[in-house]
Tab-separated table of C-alpha atoms in Angstrom:
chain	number	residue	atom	x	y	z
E	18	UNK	CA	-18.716	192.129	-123.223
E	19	UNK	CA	-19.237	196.049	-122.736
E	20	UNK	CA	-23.163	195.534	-121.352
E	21	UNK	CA	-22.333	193.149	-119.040
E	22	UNK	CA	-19.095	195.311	-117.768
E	23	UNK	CA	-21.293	198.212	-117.799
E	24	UNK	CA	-24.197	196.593	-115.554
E	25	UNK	CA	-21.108	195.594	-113.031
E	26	UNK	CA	-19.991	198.879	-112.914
E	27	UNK	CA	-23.775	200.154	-112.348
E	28	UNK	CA	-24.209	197.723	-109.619
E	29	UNK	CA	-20.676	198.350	-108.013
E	30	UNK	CA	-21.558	202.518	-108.335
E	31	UNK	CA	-25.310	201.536	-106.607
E	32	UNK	CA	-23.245	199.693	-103.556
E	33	UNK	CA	-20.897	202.143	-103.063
E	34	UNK	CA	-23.234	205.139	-102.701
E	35	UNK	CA	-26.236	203.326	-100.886
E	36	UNK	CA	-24.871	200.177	-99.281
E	37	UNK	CA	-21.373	199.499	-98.476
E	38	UNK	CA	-22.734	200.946	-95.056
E	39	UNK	CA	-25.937	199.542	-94.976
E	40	UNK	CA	-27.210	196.675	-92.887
E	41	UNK	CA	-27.692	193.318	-94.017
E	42	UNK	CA	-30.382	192.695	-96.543
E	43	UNK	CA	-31.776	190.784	-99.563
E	44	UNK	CA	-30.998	193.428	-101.895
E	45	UNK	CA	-27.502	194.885	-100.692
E	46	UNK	CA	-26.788	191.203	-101.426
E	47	UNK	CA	-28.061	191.108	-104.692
E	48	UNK	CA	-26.297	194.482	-105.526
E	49	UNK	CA	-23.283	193.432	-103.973
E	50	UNK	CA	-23.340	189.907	-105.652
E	51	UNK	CA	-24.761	191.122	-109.084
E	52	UNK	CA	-21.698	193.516	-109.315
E	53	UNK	CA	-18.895	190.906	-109.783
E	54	UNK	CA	-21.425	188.340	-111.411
E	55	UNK	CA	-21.328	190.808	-113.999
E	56	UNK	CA	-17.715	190.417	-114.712
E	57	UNK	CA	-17.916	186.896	-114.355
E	58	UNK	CA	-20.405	187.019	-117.351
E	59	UNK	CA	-18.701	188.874	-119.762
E	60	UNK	CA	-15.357	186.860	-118.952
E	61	UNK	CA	-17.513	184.020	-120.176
E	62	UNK	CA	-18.813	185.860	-123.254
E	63	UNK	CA	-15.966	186.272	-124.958
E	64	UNK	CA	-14.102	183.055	-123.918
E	65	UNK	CA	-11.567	183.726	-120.883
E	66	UNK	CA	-10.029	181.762	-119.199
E	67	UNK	CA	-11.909	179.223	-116.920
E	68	UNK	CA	-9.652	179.890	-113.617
E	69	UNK	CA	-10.808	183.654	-114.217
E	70	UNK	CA	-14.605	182.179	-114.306
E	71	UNK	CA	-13.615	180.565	-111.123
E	72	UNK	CA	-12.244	183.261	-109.492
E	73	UNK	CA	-14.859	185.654	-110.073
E	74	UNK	CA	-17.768	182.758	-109.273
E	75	UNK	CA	-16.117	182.259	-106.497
E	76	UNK	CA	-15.817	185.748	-105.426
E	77	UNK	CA	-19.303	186.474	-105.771
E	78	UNK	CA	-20.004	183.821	-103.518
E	79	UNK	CA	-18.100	185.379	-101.108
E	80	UNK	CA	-19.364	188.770	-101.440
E	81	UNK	CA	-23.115	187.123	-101.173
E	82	UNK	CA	-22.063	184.994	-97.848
E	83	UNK	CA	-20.147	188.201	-96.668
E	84	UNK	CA	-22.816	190.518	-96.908
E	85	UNK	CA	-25.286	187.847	-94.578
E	86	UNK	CA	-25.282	188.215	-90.750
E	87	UNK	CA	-23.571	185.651	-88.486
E	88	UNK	CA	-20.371	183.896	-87.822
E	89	UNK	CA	-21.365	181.044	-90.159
E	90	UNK	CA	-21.503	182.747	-93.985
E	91	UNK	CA	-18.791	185.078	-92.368
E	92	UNK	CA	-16.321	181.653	-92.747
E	93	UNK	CA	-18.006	180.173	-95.412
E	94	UNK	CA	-17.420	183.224	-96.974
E	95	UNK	CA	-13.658	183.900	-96.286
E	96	UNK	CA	-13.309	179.750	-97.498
E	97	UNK	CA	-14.842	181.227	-100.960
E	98	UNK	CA	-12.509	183.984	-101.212
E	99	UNK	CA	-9.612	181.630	-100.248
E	100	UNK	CA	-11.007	178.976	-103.541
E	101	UNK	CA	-11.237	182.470	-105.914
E	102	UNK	CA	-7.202	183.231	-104.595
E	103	UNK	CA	-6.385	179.965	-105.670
E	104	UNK	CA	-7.953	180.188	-108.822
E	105	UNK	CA	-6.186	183.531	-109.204
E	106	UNK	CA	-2.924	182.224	-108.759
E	107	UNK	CA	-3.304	179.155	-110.773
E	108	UNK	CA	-4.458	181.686	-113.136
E	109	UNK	CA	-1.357	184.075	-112.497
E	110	UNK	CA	1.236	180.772	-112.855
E	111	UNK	CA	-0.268	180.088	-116.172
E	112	UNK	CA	0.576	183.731	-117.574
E	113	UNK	CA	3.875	183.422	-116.114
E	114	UNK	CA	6.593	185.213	-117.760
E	115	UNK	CA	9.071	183.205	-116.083
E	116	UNK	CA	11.027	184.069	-112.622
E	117	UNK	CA	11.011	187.958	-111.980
E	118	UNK	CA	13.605	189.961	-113.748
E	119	UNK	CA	14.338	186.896	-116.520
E	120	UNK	CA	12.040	188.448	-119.586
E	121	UNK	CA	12.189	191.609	-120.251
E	122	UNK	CA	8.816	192.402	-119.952
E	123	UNK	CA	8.249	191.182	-116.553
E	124	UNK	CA	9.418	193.003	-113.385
E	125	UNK	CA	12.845	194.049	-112.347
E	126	UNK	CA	14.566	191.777	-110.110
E	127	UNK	CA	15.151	194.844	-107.229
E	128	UNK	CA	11.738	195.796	-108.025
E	129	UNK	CA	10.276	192.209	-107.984
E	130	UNK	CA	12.014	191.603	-104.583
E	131	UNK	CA	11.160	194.803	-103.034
E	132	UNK	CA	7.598	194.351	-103.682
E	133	UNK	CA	7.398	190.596	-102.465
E	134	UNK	CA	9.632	192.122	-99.423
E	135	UNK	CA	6.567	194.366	-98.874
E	136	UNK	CA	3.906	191.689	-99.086
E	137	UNK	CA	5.845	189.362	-96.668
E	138	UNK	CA	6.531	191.911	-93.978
E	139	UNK	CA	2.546	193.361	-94.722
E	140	UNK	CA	1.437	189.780	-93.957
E	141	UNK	CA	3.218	189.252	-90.721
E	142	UNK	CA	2.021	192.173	-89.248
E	143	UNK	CA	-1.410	191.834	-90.037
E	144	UNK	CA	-0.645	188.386	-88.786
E	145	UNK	CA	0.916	189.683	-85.407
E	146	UNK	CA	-2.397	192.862	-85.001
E	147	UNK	CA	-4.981	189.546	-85.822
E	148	UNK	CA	-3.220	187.205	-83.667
E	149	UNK	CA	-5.534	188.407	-80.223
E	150	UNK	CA	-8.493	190.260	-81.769
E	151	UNK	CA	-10.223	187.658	-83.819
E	152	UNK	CA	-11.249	185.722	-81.262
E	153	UNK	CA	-12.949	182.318	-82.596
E	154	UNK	CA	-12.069	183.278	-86.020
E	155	UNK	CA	-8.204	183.374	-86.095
E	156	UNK	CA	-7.881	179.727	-87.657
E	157	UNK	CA	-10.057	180.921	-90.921
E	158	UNK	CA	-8.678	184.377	-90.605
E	159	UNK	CA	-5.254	183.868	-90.301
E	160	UNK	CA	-5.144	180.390	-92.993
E	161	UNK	CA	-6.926	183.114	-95.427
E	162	UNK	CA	-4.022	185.372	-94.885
E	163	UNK	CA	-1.112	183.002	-96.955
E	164	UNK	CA	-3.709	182.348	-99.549
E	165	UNK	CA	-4.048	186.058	-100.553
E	166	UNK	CA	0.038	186.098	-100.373
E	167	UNK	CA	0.253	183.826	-102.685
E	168	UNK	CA	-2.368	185.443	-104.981
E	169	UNK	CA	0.201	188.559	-104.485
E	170	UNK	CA	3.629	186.546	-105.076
E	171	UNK	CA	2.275	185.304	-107.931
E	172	UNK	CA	1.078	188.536	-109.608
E	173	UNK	CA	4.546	189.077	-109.967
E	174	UNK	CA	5.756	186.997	-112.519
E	175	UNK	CA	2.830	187.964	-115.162
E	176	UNK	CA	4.417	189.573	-118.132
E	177	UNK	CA	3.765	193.486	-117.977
E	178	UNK	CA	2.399	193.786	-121.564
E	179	UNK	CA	-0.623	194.501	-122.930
E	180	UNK	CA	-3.732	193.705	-121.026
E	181	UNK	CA	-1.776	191.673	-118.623
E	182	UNK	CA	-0.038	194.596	-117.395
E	183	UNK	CA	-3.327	195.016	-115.122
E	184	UNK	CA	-3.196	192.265	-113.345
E	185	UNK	CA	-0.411	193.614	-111.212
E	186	UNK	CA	-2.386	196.603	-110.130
E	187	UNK	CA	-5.031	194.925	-109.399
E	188	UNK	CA	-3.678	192.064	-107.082
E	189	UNK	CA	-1.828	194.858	-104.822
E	190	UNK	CA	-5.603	196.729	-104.788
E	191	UNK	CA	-7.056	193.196	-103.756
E	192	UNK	CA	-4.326	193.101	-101.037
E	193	UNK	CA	-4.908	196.793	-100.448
E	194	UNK	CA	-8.775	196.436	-100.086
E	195	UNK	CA	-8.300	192.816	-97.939
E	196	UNK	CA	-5.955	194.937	-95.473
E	197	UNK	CA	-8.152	198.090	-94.682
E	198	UNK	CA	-11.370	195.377	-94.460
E	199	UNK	CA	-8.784	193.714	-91.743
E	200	UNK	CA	-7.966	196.819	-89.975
E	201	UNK	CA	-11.768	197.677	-89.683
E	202	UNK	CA	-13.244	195.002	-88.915
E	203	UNK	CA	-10.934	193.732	-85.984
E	204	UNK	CA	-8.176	196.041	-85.161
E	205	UNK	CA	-9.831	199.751	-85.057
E	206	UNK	CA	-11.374	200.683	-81.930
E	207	UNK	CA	-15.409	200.732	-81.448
E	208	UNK	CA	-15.875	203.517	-82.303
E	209	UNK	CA	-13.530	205.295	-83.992
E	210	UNK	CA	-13.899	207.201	-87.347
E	211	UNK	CA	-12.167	205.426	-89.420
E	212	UNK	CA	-15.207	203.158	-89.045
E	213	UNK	CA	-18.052	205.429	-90.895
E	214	UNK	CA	-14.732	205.875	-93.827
E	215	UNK	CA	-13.119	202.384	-94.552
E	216	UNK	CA	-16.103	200.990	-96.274
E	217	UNK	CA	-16.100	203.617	-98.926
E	218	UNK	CA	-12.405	202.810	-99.631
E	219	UNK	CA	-12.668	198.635	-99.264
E	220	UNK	CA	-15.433	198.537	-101.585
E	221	UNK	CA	-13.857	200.505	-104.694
E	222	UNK	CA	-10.215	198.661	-104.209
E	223	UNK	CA	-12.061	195.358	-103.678
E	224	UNK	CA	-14.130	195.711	-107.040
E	225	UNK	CA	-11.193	197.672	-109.171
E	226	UNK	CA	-8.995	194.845	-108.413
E	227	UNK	CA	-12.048	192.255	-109.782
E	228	UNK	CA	-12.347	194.720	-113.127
E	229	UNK	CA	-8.626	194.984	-113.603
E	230	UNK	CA	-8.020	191.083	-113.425
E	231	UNK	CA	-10.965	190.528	-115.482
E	232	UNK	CA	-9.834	193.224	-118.353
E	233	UNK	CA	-6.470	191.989	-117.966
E	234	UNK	CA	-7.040	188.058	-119.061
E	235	UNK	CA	-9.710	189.165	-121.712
E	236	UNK	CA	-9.103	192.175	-123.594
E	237	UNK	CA	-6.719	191.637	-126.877
């Protein structure tokens, strides 16, 4: 499992410092693809769980379609992110510890709420900034937006021990990296800074939430 993990990281490292700013091309997708593949390989090598092998397939598809030009793989691509989410919470239910605050190893009730408070009110106002920028993309941008609510909502009821206890962390970096992408992409002005910046923060949060859920279903 550690070589395969290791390559990932390699790959993920290589994107970051050469092509989360780069134009499309054959081999920012192949660097981009190959750095989640990786995880999705050593999930498989020791035996986790199959919705985790669907999540992470699933997410490399996206990253692949993502990281093509045009409107097309740019909603084939959010539709593969939406299928990994599902997986993820399927995934997420499965773990359950039961409704927040029951088990003691799960999250306070106050602490449960506040977060899923957070999450709601996070997705409405993406919701409302998307609602006039998107343009003919609001219907797979804004059906996208419950799915990855869901994927949040449901982080919450997986037990907080061991391993597990990453899989919080890294659905609120998912959300985290999903939001800034958001705010780039269609809210930010052309041409304002924050446009040269936001890739080099989406791409780390994107991929440490992919290494945290994939540690967290498959170490001991």
């Amino acid at each position: 499992m550690t070589t395969p993990i290791l390559i990932a990281a390699l790959l993920a490292a290589l994107y970051w410092l050469r092509y989360c700013r780069a134009g499309p091309g054959w081999v920012k997708s192949a660097v981009k693809t190959g750095s989640v593949l990786g995880l999705a390989l050593a999930a498989w090598l020791v035996g986790g769980p199959v919705l985790l092998l669907a999540a992470l397939l699933a997410s490399a598809l996206g990253d692949f379609l993502l990281s093509r030009e045009g409107e097309g793989p740019f909603i084939a691509g959010i539709a593969a992110f939406a299928l990994g989410h599902v997986a993820y919470v399927l995934l997420f239910l499965d773990h359950s510890g039961g409704h927040p605050g029951g088990p003691p190893d799960t999250l306070s009730l106050p602490v449960a709420y506040t977060l899923a408070s957070a999450l709601v009110l996070l997705c409405g106002v993406m919701g409302w900034l998307l609602w006039h920028r998107v343009g003919v993309l609001r219907l797979p941008v804004l059906l996208y937006m419950p799915v990855i609510l869901a994927m949040g909502l449901a982080a919450l009821t997986v037990p907080l021990t061991g391993a597990l206890a990453l899989v919080l962390p890294g659905a609120l970096l998912f959300v985290l990296s999903d939001t800034v992408l958001a705010l780039e992409r269609f809210v930010l002005a052309r041409g304002h800074p924050m446009h040269r910046l936001a890739p080099f923060a989406v791409w780390p949060t994107y991929w440490g939430a992919q290494l945290s859920l994939t540690l967290g279903f498959t170490l001991p």
